[in-house]
mmCIF file with all atom_site columns, C-alpha atoms and ligand atoms in Angstrom:
data_model
loop_
_atom_site.group_PDB
_atom_site.id
_atom_site.type_symbol
_atom_site.label_atom_id
_atom_site.label_alt_id
_atom_site.label_comp_id
_atom_site.label_asym_id
_atom_site.label_entity_id
_atom_site.label_seq_id
_atom_site.pdbx_PDB_ins_code
_atom_site.Cartn_x
_atom_site.Cartn_y
_atom_site.Cartn_z
_atom_site.occupancy
_atom_site.B_iso_or_equiv
_atom_site.pdbx_formal_charge
_atom_site.auth_seq_id
_atom_site.auth_comp_id
_atom_site.auth_asym_id
_atom_site.auth_atom_id
_atom_site.pdbx_PDB_model_num
ATOM   1   C  CA  . MET A 1 1   ? -23.491 -9.136  -13.165 1.00 63.00 ? 682  MET A CA  1
ATOM   2   C  CA  . LYS A 1 2   ? -23.473 -5.423  -14.623 1.00 75.00 ? 683  LYS A CA  1
ATOM   3   C  CA  . LEU A 1 3   ? -26.669 -4.990  -13.858 1.00 82.00 ? 684  LEU A CA  1
ATOM   4   C  CA  . LEU A 1 4   ? -26.505 -5.916  -10.339 1.00 81.00 ? 685  LEU A CA  1
ATOM   5   C  CA  . GLN A 1 5   ? -23.593 -3.766  -10.069 1.00 77.00 ? 686  GLN A CA  1
ATOM   6   C  CA  . LYS A 1 6   ? -25.826 -1.170  -11.614 1.00 80.00 ? 687  LYS A CA  1
ATOM   7   C  CA  . LEU A 1 7   ? -28.796 -1.331  -9.581  1.00 82.00 ? 688  LEU A CA  1
ATOM   8   C  CA  . TYR A 1 8   ? -26.308 -1.690  -6.409  1.00 78.00 ? 689  TYR A CA  1
ATOM   9   C  CA  . ASP A 1 9   ? -24.510 1.960   -7.641  1.00 77.00 ? 690  ASP A CA  1
ATOM   10  C  CA  . ILE A 1 10  ? -27.818 3.695   -7.440  1.00 81.00 ? 691  ILE A CA  1
ATOM   11  C  CA  . CYS A 1 11  ? -29.141 2.477   -4.417  1.00 82.00 ? 692  CYS A CA  1
ATOM   12  C  CA  . PHE A 1 12  ? -25.489 3.186   -2.583  1.00 79.00 ? 693  PHE A CA  1
ATOM   13  C  CA  . PRO A 1 13  ? -23.839 6.030   -4.437  1.00 83.00 ? 694  PRO A CA  1
ATOM   14  C  CA  . LEU A 1 14  ? -20.553 6.757   -3.581  1.00 87.00 ? 695  LEU A CA  1
ATOM   15  C  CA  . PRO A 1 15  ? -19.845 10.201  -1.719  1.00 90.00 ? 696  PRO A CA  1
ATOM   16  C  CA  . GLU A 1 16  ? -19.195 13.068  -4.826  1.00 93.00 ? 697  GLU A CA  1
ATOM   17  C  CA  . VAL A 1 17  ? -16.163 14.603  -1.973  1.00 95.00 ? 698  VAL A CA  1
ATOM   18  C  CA  . CYS A 1 18  ? -12.055 14.557  -2.025  1.00 97.00 ? 699  CYS A CA  1
ATOM   19  C  CA  . PRO A 1 19  ? -11.528 11.392  0.676   1.00 96.00 ? 700  PRO A CA  1
ATOM   20  C  CA  . VAL A 1 20  ? -9.226  13.647  2.249   1.00 96.00 ? 701  VAL A CA  1
ATOM   21  C  CA  . CYS A 1 21  ? -10.402 17.190  2.652   1.00 96.00 ? 702  CYS A CA  1
ATOM   22  C  CA  . LEU A 1 22  ? -13.979 16.115  2.475   1.00 95.00 ? 703  LEU A CA  1
ATOM   23  C  CA  . LYS A 1 23  ? -14.452 19.130  -0.140  1.00 96.00 ? 704  LYS A CA  1
ATOM   24  C  CA  . LYS A 1 24  ? -17.726 18.540  -2.717  1.00 96.00 ? 705  LYS A CA  1
ATOM   25  C  CA  . GLN A 1 25  ? -16.342 16.706  -5.923  1.00 95.00 ? 706  GLN A CA  1
ATOM   26  C  CA  . GLU A 1 26  ? -17.851 16.008  -9.212  1.00 95.00 ? 707  GLU A CA  1
ATOM   27  C  CA  . ARG A 1 27  ? -17.402 12.408  -7.972  1.00 94.00 ? 708  ARG A CA  1
ATOM   28  C  CA  . LEU A 1 28  ? -15.261 10.772  -4.958  1.00 96.00 ? 709  LEU A CA  1
ATOM   29  C  CA  . GLN A 1 29  ? -11.715 11.641  -6.105  1.00 96.00 ? 710  GLN A CA  1
ATOM   30  C  CA  . VAL A 1 30  ? -8.745  13.066  -4.557  1.00 97.00 ? 711  VAL A CA  1
ATOM   31  C  CA  . CYS A 1 31  ? -8.703  16.916  -5.704  1.00 97.00 ? 712  CYS A CA  1
ATOM   32  C  CA  . ASP A 1 32  ? -6.359  19.249  -7.138  1.00 97.00 ? 713  ASP A CA  1
ATOM   33  C  CA  . THR A 1 33  ? -5.536  20.969  -3.744  1.00 97.00 ? 714  THR A CA  1
ATOM   34  C  CA  . CYS A 1 34  ? -4.595  18.116  -1.951  1.00 97.00 ? 715  CYS A CA  1
ATOM   35  C  CA  . ARG A 1 35  ? -2.441  16.647  -4.542  1.00 96.00 ? 716  ARG A CA  1
ATOM   36  C  CA  . ALA A 1 36  ? -0.576  19.751  -4.330  1.00 97.00 ? 717  ALA A CA  1
ATOM   37  C  CA  . GLU A 1 37  ? -0.538  20.283  -1.288  1.00 96.00 ? 718  GLU A CA  1
ATOM   38  C  CA  . ALA A 1 38  ? 1.129   16.561  -0.519  1.00 95.00 ? 719  ALA A CA  1
ATOM   39  C  CA  . LEU A 1 39  ? 4.043   17.892  -3.363  1.00 94.00 ? 720  LEU A CA  1
ATOM   40  C  CA  . ARG A 1 40  ? 4.517   20.847  -1.237  1.00 94.00 ? 721  ARG A CA  1
ATOM   41  C  CA  . ARG A 1 41  ? 5.046   18.664  1.955   1.00 92.00 ? 722  ARG A CA  1
ATOM   42  C  CA  . ARG A 1 42  ? 7.451   16.465  -0.118  1.00 90.00 ? 723  ARG A CA  1
ATOM   43  C  CA  . SER A 1 43  ? 9.618   19.687  -1.315  1.00 90.00 ? 724  SER A CA  1
ATOM   44  C  CA  . LEU A 1 44  ? 9.305   21.078  2.573   1.00 90.00 ? 725  LEU A CA  1
ATOM   45  C  CA  . TYR A 1 45  ? 10.307  17.779  4.665   1.00 89.00 ? 726  TYR A CA  1
ATOM   46  C  CA  . GLY A 1 46  ? 12.336  16.241  1.594   1.00 91.00 ? 727  GLY A CA  1
ATOM   47  C  CA  . GLN A 1 47  ? 11.799  12.568  1.283   1.00 92.00 ? 728  GLN A CA  1
ATOM   48  C  CA  . CYS A 1 48  ? 14.426  9.508   1.109   1.00 93.00 ? 729  CYS A CA  1
ATOM   49  C  CA  . GLN A 1 49  ? 15.285  8.750   -2.472  1.00 93.00 ? 730  GLN A CA  1
ATOM   50  C  CA  . ARG A 1 50  ? 15.419  5.041   -1.867  1.00 95.00 ? 731  ARG A CA  1
ATOM   51  C  CA  . CYS A 1 51  ? 12.268  4.168   0.295   1.00 95.00 ? 732  CYS A CA  1
ATOM   52  C  CA  . HIS A 1 52  ? 10.618  7.410   -0.170  1.00 95.00 ? 733  HIS A CA  1
ATOM   53  C  CA  . SER A 1 53  ? 10.187  7.945   3.853   1.00 93.00 ? 734  SER A CA  1
ATOM   54  C  CA  . PHE A 1 54  ? 8.968   11.596  4.630   1.00 91.00 ? 735  PHE A CA  1
ATOM   55  C  CA  . GLY A 1 55  ? 10.930  14.121  6.371   1.00 87.00 ? 736  GLY A CA  1
ATOM   56  C  CA  . VAL A 1 56  ? 14.761  12.534  4.953   1.00 86.00 ? 737  VAL A CA  1
ATOM   57  C  CA  . GLN A 1 57  ? 17.101  13.820  2.331   1.00 82.00 ? 738  GLN A CA  1
ATOM   58  C  CA  . GLY A 1 58  ? 19.250  12.081  0.389   1.00 82.00 ? 739  GLY A CA  1
ATOM   59  C  CA  . THR A 1 59  ? 19.202  8.439   -0.009  1.00 84.00 ? 740  THR A CA  1
ATOM   60  C  CA  . GLY A 1 60  ? 19.548  5.283   2.279   1.00 84.00 ? 741  GLY A CA  1
ATOM   61  C  CA  . CYS A 1 61  ? 17.805  6.181   5.623   1.00 91.00 ? 742  CYS A CA  1
ATOM   62  C  CA  . SER A 1 62  ? 17.374  3.911   8.456   1.00 88.00 ? 743  SER A CA  1
ATOM   63  C  CA  . SER A 1 63  ? 14.484  2.250   7.172   1.00 90.00 ? 744  SER A CA  1
ATOM   64  C  CA  . CYS A 1 64  ? 16.474  1.070   3.980   1.00 93.00 ? 745  CYS A CA  1
ATOM   65  C  CA  . ARG A 1 65  ? 20.212  1.277   4.809   1.00 91.00 ? 746  ARG A CA  1
ATOM   66  C  CA  . GLN A 1 66  ? 20.322  -2.752  4.860   1.00 89.00 ? 747  GLN A CA  1
ATOM   67  C  CA  . TRP A 1 67  ? 18.321  -3.246  1.992   1.00 94.00 ? 748  TRP A CA  1
ATOM   68  C  CA  . PRO A 1 68  ? 19.286  -6.275  -0.345  1.00 95.00 ? 749  PRO A CA  1
ATOM   69  C  CA  . ALA A 1 69  ? 19.758  -5.157  -4.068  1.00 95.00 ? 750  ALA A CA  1
ATOM   70  C  CA  . TYR A 1 70  ? 16.643  -6.774  -5.067  1.00 96.00 ? 751  TYR A CA  1
ATOM   71  C  CA  . LEU A 1 71  ? 14.807  -4.331  -3.447  1.00 97.00 ? 752  LEU A CA  1
ATOM   72  C  CA  . VAL A 1 72  ? 15.218  -1.112  -5.548  1.00 95.00 ? 753  VAL A CA  1
ATOM   73  C  CA  . GLY A 1 73  ? 12.897  1.051   -3.628  1.00 96.00 ? 754  GLY A CA  1
ATOM   74  C  CA  . ASN A 1 74  ? 9.931   2.494   -2.329  1.00 97.00 ? 755  ASN A CA  1
ATOM   75  C  CA  . LEU A 1 75  ? 7.341   4.903   -4.023  1.00 97.00 ? 756  LEU A CA  1
ATOM   76  C  CA  . ALA A 1 76  ? 5.161   6.782   -1.597  1.00 96.00 ? 757  ALA A CA  1
ATOM   77  C  CA  . VAL A 1 77  ? 2.925   9.648   -2.878  1.00 96.00 ? 758  VAL A CA  1
ATOM   78  C  CA  . TRP A 1 78  ? 1.496   10.921  0.461   1.00 96.00 ? 759  TRP A CA  1
ATOM   79  C  CA  . PRO A 1 79  ? 3.047   12.038  4.267   1.00 94.00 ? 760  PRO A CA  1
ATOM   80  C  CA  . TYR A 1 80  ? 1.163   9.824   6.670   1.00 94.00 ? 761  TYR A CA  1
ATOM   81  C  CA  . GLN A 1 81  ? -0.218  12.708  8.552   1.00 92.00 ? 762  GLN A CA  1
ATOM   82  C  CA  . ASP A 1 82  ? -3.693  14.668  8.277   1.00 94.00 ? 763  ASP A CA  1
ATOM   83  C  CA  . GLY A 1 83  ? -6.554  13.952  6.185   1.00 95.00 ? 764  GLY A CA  1
ATOM   84  C  CA  . TRP A 1 84  ? -4.385  11.297  3.801   1.00 96.00 ? 765  TRP A CA  1
ATOM   85  C  CA  . GLN A 1 85  ? -3.432  9.382   7.175   1.00 95.00 ? 766  GLN A CA  1
ATOM   86  C  CA  . GLN A 1 86  ? -7.398  9.357   8.261   1.00 96.00 ? 767  GLN A CA  1
ATOM   87  C  CA  . VAL A 1 87  ? -8.575  7.887   4.716   1.00 97.00 ? 768  VAL A CA  1
ATOM   88  C  CA  . ILE A 1 88  ? -6.169  5.374   5.174   1.00 97.00 ? 769  ILE A CA  1
ATOM   89  C  CA  . LEU A 1 89  ? -6.984  4.528   8.441   1.00 96.00 ? 770  LEU A CA  1
ATOM   90  C  CA  . ASP A 1 90  ? -10.859 4.731   7.260   1.00 95.00 ? 771  ASP A CA  1
ATOM   91  C  CA  . PHE A 1 91  ? -10.046 2.301   4.182   1.00 96.00 ? 772  PHE A CA  1
ATOM   92  C  CA  . LYS A 1 92  ? -8.561  0.015   6.365   1.00 94.00 ? 773  LYS A CA  1
ATOM   93  C  CA  . PHE A 1 93  ? -10.145 -0.492  9.453   1.00 94.00 ? 774  PHE A CA  1
ATOM   94  C  CA  . ARG A 1 94  ? -13.445 1.736   8.784   1.00 93.00 ? 775  ARG A CA  1
ATOM   95  C  CA  . ASN A 1 95  ? -14.977 -0.711  6.589   1.00 93.00 ? 776  ASN A CA  1
ATOM   96  C  CA  . MET A 1 96  ? -14.890 1.270   3.598   1.00 94.00 ? 777  MET A CA  1
ATOM   97  C  CA  . PRO A 1 97  ? -13.330 -1.028  0.772   1.00 95.00 ? 778  PRO A CA  1
ATOM   98  C  CA  . TRP A 1 98  ? -14.900 1.290   -1.628  1.00 94.00 ? 779  TRP A CA  1
ATOM   99  C  CA  . LEU A 1 99  ? -12.278 4.152   -1.198  1.00 96.00 ? 780  LEU A CA  1
ATOM   100 C  CA  . ALA A 1 100 ? -9.642  1.474   -3.552  1.00 97.00 ? 781  ALA A CA  1
ATOM   101 C  CA  . ALA A 1 101 ? -10.543 3.101   -6.689  1.00 96.00 ? 782  ALA A CA  1
ATOM   102 C  CA  . ALA A 1 102 ? -10.059 6.493   -6.062  1.00 97.00 ? 783  ALA A CA  1
ATOM   103 C  CA  . LEU A 1 103 ? -7.255  6.038   -3.764  1.00 98.00 ? 784  LEU A CA  1
ATOM   104 C  CA  . ALA A 1 104 ? -5.844  3.320   -6.508  1.00 98.00 ? 785  ALA A CA  1
ATOM   105 C  CA  . ALA A 1 105 ? -5.825  6.304   -9.158  1.00 97.00 ? 786  ALA A CA  1
ATOM   106 C  CA  . GLU A 1 106 ? -3.202  8.323   -6.997  1.00 97.00 ? 787  GLU A CA  1
ATOM   107 C  CA  . LEU A 1 107 ? -0.808  5.350   -7.093  1.00 97.00 ? 788  LEU A CA  1
ATOM   108 C  CA  . ALA A 1 108 ? -1.291  4.581   -10.722 1.00 97.00 ? 789  ALA A CA  1
ATOM   109 C  CA  . PRO A 1 109 ? 0.299   7.682   -12.268 1.00 96.00 ? 790  PRO A CA  1
ATOM   110 C  CA  . VAL A 1 110 ? 3.680   6.388   -10.422 1.00 95.00 ? 791  VAL A CA  1
ATOM   111 C  CA  . LEU A 1 111 ? 3.659   2.878   -11.321 1.00 96.00 ? 792  LEU A CA  1
ATOM   112 C  CA  . PRO A 1 112 ? 6.574   1.659   -12.930 1.00 94.00 ? 793  PRO A CA  1
ATOM   113 C  CA  . ALA A 1 113 ? 6.565   0.630   -16.241 1.00 89.00 ? 794  ALA A CA  1
ATOM   114 C  CA  . GLU A 1 114 ? 8.664   -1.891  -16.453 1.00 92.00 ? 795  GLU A CA  1
ATOM   115 C  CA  . ILE A 1 115 ? 6.918   -4.569  -14.433 1.00 96.00 ? 796  ILE A CA  1
ATOM   116 C  CA  . ASP A 1 116 ? 5.858   -7.930  -14.739 1.00 97.00 ? 797  ASP A CA  1
ATOM   117 C  CA  . LEU A 1 117 ? 3.448   -8.350  -12.162 1.00 98.00 ? 798  LEU A CA  1
ATOM   118 C  CA  . ILE A 1 118 ? 1.429   -6.470  -9.259  1.00 98.00 ? 799  ILE A CA  1
ATOM   119 C  CA  . VAL A 1 119 ? 1.262   -8.475  -5.749  1.00 98.00 ? 800  VAL A CA  1
ATOM   120 C  CA  . PRO A 1 120 ? -0.175  -6.730  -2.582  1.00 98.00 ? 801  PRO A CA  1
ATOM   121 C  CA  . VAL A 1 121 ? 0.872   -7.798  1.215   1.00 97.00 ? 802  VAL A CA  1
ATOM   122 C  CA  . PRO A 1 122 ? -1.060  -10.268 2.302   1.00 97.00 ? 803  PRO A CA  1
ATOM   123 C  CA  . LEU A 1 123 ? -3.330  -10.390 5.684   1.00 94.00 ? 804  LEU A CA  1
ATOM   124 C  CA  . HIS A 1 124 ? -3.453  -13.625 7.741   1.00 92.00 ? 805  HIS A CA  1
ATOM   125 C  CA  . LYS A 1 125 ? -6.529  -15.422 7.231   1.00 92.00 ? 806  LYS A CA  1
ATOM   126 C  CA  . ASN A 1 126 ? -7.628  -14.521 10.847  1.00 92.00 ? 807  ASN A CA  1
ATOM   127 C  CA  . ARG A 1 127 ? -7.240  -10.592 10.153  1.00 91.00 ? 808  ARG A CA  1
ATOM   128 C  CA  . LEU A 1 128 ? -9.122  -11.054 6.811   1.00 93.00 ? 809  LEU A CA  1
ATOM   129 C  CA  . ARG A 1 129 ? -12.092 -12.589 8.592   1.00 92.00 ? 810  ARG A CA  1
ATOM   130 C  CA  . GLU A 1 130 ? -12.113 -9.750  10.879  1.00 91.00 ? 811  GLU A CA  1
ATOM   131 C  CA  . ARG A 1 131 ? -12.032 -7.109  8.269   1.00 92.00 ? 812  ARG A CA  1
ATOM   132 C  CA  . GLY A 1 132 ? -13.766 -8.710  5.203   1.00 94.00 ? 813  GLY A CA  1
ATOM   133 C  CA  . TYR A 1 133 ? -11.400 -7.626  2.661   1.00 96.00 ? 814  TYR A CA  1
ATOM   134 C  CA  . ASN A 1 134 ? -7.466  -7.007  2.227   1.00 97.00 ? 815  ASN A CA  1
ATOM   135 C  CA  . GLN A 1 135 ? -6.777  -3.153  1.424   1.00 97.00 ? 816  GLN A CA  1
ATOM   136 C  CA  . SER A 1 136 ? -3.652  -3.852  -0.336  1.00 98.00 ? 817  SER A CA  1
ATOM   137 C  CA  . ALA A 1 137 ? -5.415  -6.622  -2.407  1.00 98.00 ? 818  ALA A CA  1
ATOM   138 C  CA  . LEU A 1 138 ? -7.970  -4.070  -3.530  1.00 98.00 ? 819  LEU A CA  1
ATOM   139 C  CA  . LEU A 1 139 ? -5.606  -1.500  -4.239  1.00 98.00 ? 820  LEU A CA  1
ATOM   140 C  CA  . ALA A 1 140 ? -3.943  -4.079  -6.622  1.00 98.00 ? 821  ALA A CA  1
ATOM   141 C  CA  . LYS A 1 141 ? -6.328  -5.008  -8.270  1.00 98.00 ? 822  LYS A CA  1
ATOM   142 C  CA  . GLU A 1 142 ? -7.964  -1.540  -8.825  1.00 98.00 ? 823  GLU A CA  1
ATOM   143 C  CA  . LEU A 1 143 ? -4.013  -0.740  -10.411 1.00 97.00 ? 824  LEU A CA  1
ATOM   144 C  CA  . SER A 1 144 ? -4.342  -3.818  -12.345 1.00 97.00 ? 825  SER A CA  1
ATOM   145 C  CA  . GLU A 1 145 ? -7.577  -2.840  -13.892 1.00 97.00 ? 826  GLU A CA  1
ATOM   146 C  CA  . LYS A 1 146 ? -5.676  0.925   -14.653 1.00 95.00 ? 827  LYS A CA  1
ATOM   147 C  CA  . SER A 1 147 ? -2.443  -0.341  -16.293 1.00 96.00 ? 828  SER A CA  1
ATOM   148 C  CA  . GLY A 1 148 ? -3.099  -3.342  -17.841 1.00 96.00 ? 829  GLY A CA  1
ATOM   149 C  CA  . ILE A 1 149 ? -0.046  -5.339  -15.782 1.00 97.00 ? 830  ILE A CA  1
ATOM   150 C  CA  . ALA A 1 150 ? -1.252  -8.814  -14.152 1.00 97.00 ? 831  ALA A CA  1
ATOM   151 C  CA  . TRP A 1 151 ? -2.000  -8.835  -10.383 1.00 97.00 ? 832  TRP A CA  1
ATOM   152 C  CA  . GLN A 1 152 ? -1.744  -11.710 -8.423  1.00 97.00 ? 833  GLN A CA  1
ATOM   153 C  CA  . ASP A 1 153 ? -2.512  -12.616 -4.658  1.00 97.00 ? 834  ASP A CA  1
ATOM   154 C  CA  . CYS A 1 154 ? 0.613   -14.881 -4.645  1.00 96.00 ? 835  CYS A CA  1
ATOM   155 C  CA  . LEU A 1 155 ? 1.881   -14.657 -1.024  1.00 97.00 ? 836  LEU A CA  1
ATOM   156 C  CA  . MET A 1 156 ? 0.107   -15.928 2.287   1.00 96.00 ? 837  MET A CA  1
ATOM   157 C  CA  . ARG A 1 157 ? 0.753   -14.805 5.414   1.00 94.00 ? 838  ARG A CA  1
ATOM   158 C  CA  . VAL A 1 158 ? 1.460   -17.821 7.451   1.00 90.00 ? 839  VAL A CA  1
ATOM   159 C  CA  . ARG A 1 159 ? 2.166   -16.461 11.181  1.00 83.00 ? 840  ARG A CA  1
ATOM   160 C  CA  . ASP A 1 160 ? -0.643  -14.274 12.504  1.00 79.00 ? 841  ASP A CA  1
ATOM   161 C  CA  . THR A 1 161 ? 2.185   -11.751 14.200  1.00 70.00 ? 842  THR A CA  1
ATOM   162 C  CA  . PRO A 1 162 ? 1.188   -9.436  16.756  1.00 66.00 ? 843  PRO A CA  1
ATOM   163 C  CA  . HIS A 1 163 ? 0.282   -5.797  15.864  1.00 68.00 ? 844  HIS A CA  1
ATOM   164 C  CA  . GLN A 1 164 ? 3.134   -3.753  14.664  1.00 66.00 ? 845  GLN A CA  1
ATOM   165 C  CA  . THR A 1 165 ? 1.956   -0.329  16.207  1.00 67.00 ? 846  THR A CA  1
ATOM   166 C  CA  . GLY A 1 166 ? 4.766   0.644   18.688  1.00 69.00 ? 847  GLY A CA  1
ATOM   167 C  CA  . LEU A 1 167 ? 7.362   -1.847  17.757  1.00 69.00 ? 848  LEU A CA  1
ATOM   168 C  CA  . SER A 1 168 ? 11.033  -0.570  16.934  1.00 72.00 ? 849  SER A CA  1
ATOM   169 C  CA  . ARG A 1 169 ? 12.605  -1.349  13.746  1.00 70.00 ? 850  ARG A CA  1
ATOM   170 C  CA  . SER A 1 170 ? 14.440  -4.553  14.964  1.00 73.00 ? 851  SER A CA  1
ATOM   171 C  CA  . GLN A 1 171 ? 11.600  -5.614  17.041  1.00 73.00 ? 852  GLN A CA  1
ATOM   172 C  CA  . ARG A 1 172 ? 9.670   -5.620  13.644  1.00 70.00 ? 853  ARG A CA  1
ATOM   173 C  CA  . LEU A 1 173 ? 11.497  -7.669  11.657  1.00 68.00 ? 854  LEU A CA  1
ATOM   174 C  CA  . LYS A 1 174 ? 11.913  -10.078 14.575  1.00 71.00 ? 855  LYS A CA  1
ATOM   175 C  CA  . ASN A 1 175 ? 7.973   -10.013 14.953  1.00 71.00 ? 856  ASN A CA  1
ATOM   176 C  CA  . LEU A 1 176 ? 8.038   -10.849 10.998  1.00 71.00 ? 857  LEU A CA  1
ATOM   177 C  CA  . GLU A 1 177 ? 10.078  -13.207 10.576  1.00 76.00 ? 858  GLU A CA  1
ATOM   178 C  CA  . HIS A 1 178 ? 8.789   -16.297 8.101   1.00 81.00 ? 859  HIS A CA  1
ATOM   179 C  CA  . ALA A 1 179 ? 5.511   -14.625 8.608   1.00 88.00 ? 860  ALA A CA  1
ATOM   180 C  CA  . PHE A 1 180 ? 5.193   -14.522 4.874   1.00 94.00 ? 861  PHE A CA  1
ATOM   181 C  CA  . ALA A 1 181 ? 5.345   -17.495 1.995   1.00 95.00 ? 862  ALA A CA  1
ATOM   182 C  CA  . LEU A 1 182 ? 4.779   -17.929 -1.481  1.00 96.00 ? 863  LEU A CA  1
ATOM   183 C  CA  . ARG A 1 183 ? 1.361   -19.466 -2.467  1.00 95.00 ? 864  ARG A CA  1
ATOM   184 C  CA  . PRO A 1 184 ? 1.369   -23.391 -3.535  1.00 94.00 ? 865  PRO A CA  1
ATOM   185 C  CA  . GLY A 1 185 ? 1.368   -23.328 -7.065  1.00 92.00 ? 866  GLY A CA  1
ATOM   186 C  CA  . GLN A 1 186 ? 2.478   -19.574 -7.907  1.00 93.00 ? 867  GLN A CA  1
ATOM   187 C  CA  . ALA A 1 187 ? 5.345   -18.702 -9.677  1.00 92.00 ? 868  ALA A CA  1
ATOM   188 C  CA  . VAL A 1 188 ? 7.534   -15.507 -9.755  1.00 96.00 ? 869  VAL A CA  1
ATOM   189 C  CA  . ALA A 1 189 ? 11.323  -16.915 -11.058 1.00 96.00 ? 870  ALA A CA  1
ATOM   190 C  CA  . SER A 1 190 ? 12.389  -14.071 -13.136 1.00 97.00 ? 871  SER A CA  1
ATOM   191 C  CA  . LYS A 1 191 ? 9.674   -11.508 -12.621 1.00 97.00 ? 872  LYS A CA  1
ATOM   192 C  CA  . ARG A 1 192 ? 9.833   -7.868  -12.084 1.00 98.00 ? 873  ARG A CA  1
ATOM   193 C  CA  . ILE A 1 193 ? 7.289   -7.171  -9.294  1.00 98.00 ? 874  ILE A CA  1
ATOM   194 C  CA  . VAL A 1 194 ? 5.466   -4.028  -7.433  1.00 98.00 ? 875  VAL A CA  1
ATOM   195 C  CA  . LEU A 1 195 ? 4.164   -5.114  -4.052  1.00 98.00 ? 876  LEU A CA  1
ATOM   196 C  CA  . VAL A 1 196 ? 1.870   -3.191  -2.821  1.00 98.00 ? 877  VAL A CA  1
ATOM   197 C  CA  . ASP A 1 197 ? 0.754   -1.893  0.535   1.00 97.00 ? 878  ASP A CA  1
ATOM   198 C  CA  . ASP A 1 198 ? -1.147  0.902   2.284   1.00 97.00 ? 879  ASP A CA  1
ATOM   199 C  CA  . VAL A 1 199 ? 1.687   2.512   4.624   1.00 95.00 ? 880  VAL A CA  1
ATOM   200 C  CA  . PHE A 1 200 ? 5.435   2.144   4.649   1.00 95.00 ? 881  PHE A CA  1
ATOM   201 C  CA  . THR A 1 201 ? 7.081   2.838   8.192   1.00 90.00 ? 882  THR A CA  1
ATOM   202 C  CA  . THR A 1 202 ? 9.971   0.898   8.922   1.00 90.00 ? 883  THR A CA  1
ATOM   203 C  CA  . GLY A 1 203 ? 10.053  -1.200  5.495   1.00 92.00 ? 884  GLY A CA  1
ATOM   204 C  CA  . SER A 1 204 ? 10.127  -4.468  7.320   1.00 91.00 ? 885  SER A CA  1
ATOM   205 C  CA  . THR A 1 205 ? 7.027   -5.672  6.109   1.00 93.00 ? 886  THR A CA  1
ATOM   206 C  CA  . LEU A 1 206 ? 8.202   -4.737  2.496   1.00 95.00 ? 887  LEU A CA  1
ATOM   207 C  CA  . LEU A 1 207 ? 11.852  -6.488  3.205   1.00 94.00 ? 888  LEU A CA  1
ATOM   208 C  CA  . GLN A 1 208 ? 10.592  -9.547  4.225   1.00 94.00 ? 889  GLN A CA  1
ATOM   209 C  CA  . CYS A 1 209 ? 7.762   -10.145 1.512   1.00 96.00 ? 890  CYS A CA  1
ATOM   210 C  CA  . ALA A 1 210 ? 10.787  -8.752  -1.013  1.00 97.00 ? 891  ALA A CA  1
ATOM   211 C  CA  . GLN A 1 211 ? 12.912  -11.718 0.523   1.00 96.00 ? 892  GLN A CA  1
ATOM   212 C  CA  . GLU A 1 212 ? 10.391  -14.262 0.391   1.00 96.00 ? 893  GLU A CA  1
ATOM   213 C  CA  . LEU A 1 213 ? 9.744   -13.271 -3.871  1.00 97.00 ? 894  LEU A CA  1
ATOM   214 C  CA  . HIS A 1 214 ? 13.640  -13.348 -4.136  1.00 97.00 ? 895  HIS A CA  1
ATOM   215 C  CA  . ARG A 1 215 ? 13.638  -16.956 -2.830  1.00 96.00 ? 896  ARG A CA  1
ATOM   216 C  CA  . HIS A 1 216 ? 11.480  -18.142 -5.280  1.00 97.00 ? 897  HIS A CA  1
ATOM   217 C  CA  . GLY A 1 217 ? 13.120  -16.376 -8.235  1.00 97.00 ? 898  GLY A CA  1
ATOM   218 C  CA  . ALA A 1 218 ? 12.142  -12.664 -8.664  1.00 97.00 ? 899  ALA A CA  1
ATOM   219 C  CA  . VAL A 1 219 ? 14.462  -10.258 -9.835  1.00 97.00 ? 900  VAL A CA  1
ATOM   220 C  CA  . GLU A 1 220 ? 13.784  -6.872  -8.683  1.00 97.00 ? 901  GLU A CA  1
ATOM   221 C  CA  . ILE A 1 221 ? 11.052  -5.809  -6.371  1.00 98.00 ? 902  ILE A CA  1
ATOM   222 C  CA  . CYS A 1 222 ? 9.761   -2.564  -5.683  1.00 98.00 ? 903  CYS A CA  1
ATOM   223 C  CA  . GLY A 1 223 ? 7.498   -1.398  -3.087  1.00 98.00 ? 904  GLY A CA  1
ATOM   224 C  CA  . LEU A 1 224 ? 4.263   0.777   -3.689  1.00 98.00 ? 905  LEU A CA  1
ATOM   225 C  CA  . THR A 1 225 ? 2.327   2.485   -0.659  1.00 98.00 ? 906  THR A CA  1
ATOM   226 C  CA  . LEU A 1 226 ? -0.012  5.650   -0.306  1.00 97.00 ? 907  LEU A CA  1
ATOM   227 C  CA  . ALA A 1 227 ? 1.774   6.990   2.220   1.00 96.00 ? 908  ALA A CA  1
ATOM   228 C  CA  . SER A 1 228 ? 5.113   6.816   4.353   1.00 94.00 ? 909  SER A CA  1
ATOM   229 C  CA  . GLY A 1 229 ? 5.643   7.836   7.551   1.00 83.00 ? 910  GLY A CA  1
ATOM   230 C  CA  . GLN A 1 230 ? 9.325   8.664   9.490   1.00 67.00 ? 911  GLN A CA  1
ATOM   231 C  CA  . ILE A 1 231 ? 8.569   12.906  9.674   1.00 63.00 ? 912  ILE A CA  1
ATOM   232 C  CA  . SER A 1 232 ? 9.979   14.050  12.800  1.00 60.00 ? 913  SER A CA  1
ATOM   233 C  CA  . PHE A 1 233 ? 10.767  17.897  13.202  1.00 46.00 ? 914  PHE A CA  1
HETATM 234 ZN ZN1 . ZN  B 2 .   ? -8.819  17.353  -1.267  1.00 50.44 ? 2164 ZN  B ZN1 1
HETATM 235 ZN ZN1 . ZN  B 2 .   ? 15.104  5.388   3.061   1.00 50.44 ? 2165 ZN  B ZN1 1
#
């Protein structure tokens, strides 16, 4: 299998660029300039201390004000705009699963230390069939390899809900009601869990997934996303 992988890598080498600004690098990796620029925008716009929405000062914005205590927060490293938005759309919709390792490398430094399990936000099986992969599961797997913390694809999306784009926060919450369930045979009781997703927008997906995990005994849940939106000027 390793030999096959090596042959594949020789035949299909990854582009040696920064996936955000596309400047040449030694290998496929986010460059220092893009990292520094994300930090600059964080200090420029502010970031909610609880859910990491960009463009928010302090704690408890409209996306996280009504969170239960077991949902301790969300961590997001990029603003959902410009090259960062582009690379996430490429990763998610344009058949570029090979971006997973380079993107997970940006999440790894902020992964909380005190956790037991990494869980990806699931896709409905119809969507998975269309896309061929679940981008959040690829991130979770890479993060597990980098950190040594176990990952488990333990949630499933039981309702094929309409796209969330363009819906308000309350419409999104309604749209996602009972959309997620713990897979049969999975156990999350007493576990501290990091839920991985690509983008945090209104927080409704994270909230619904966390509710389901908590219902089965998970004690502490934190979101981890590449980017967060909500920037308004
Ligand atoms: Zn760059
Ligand atoms: Zn917030």
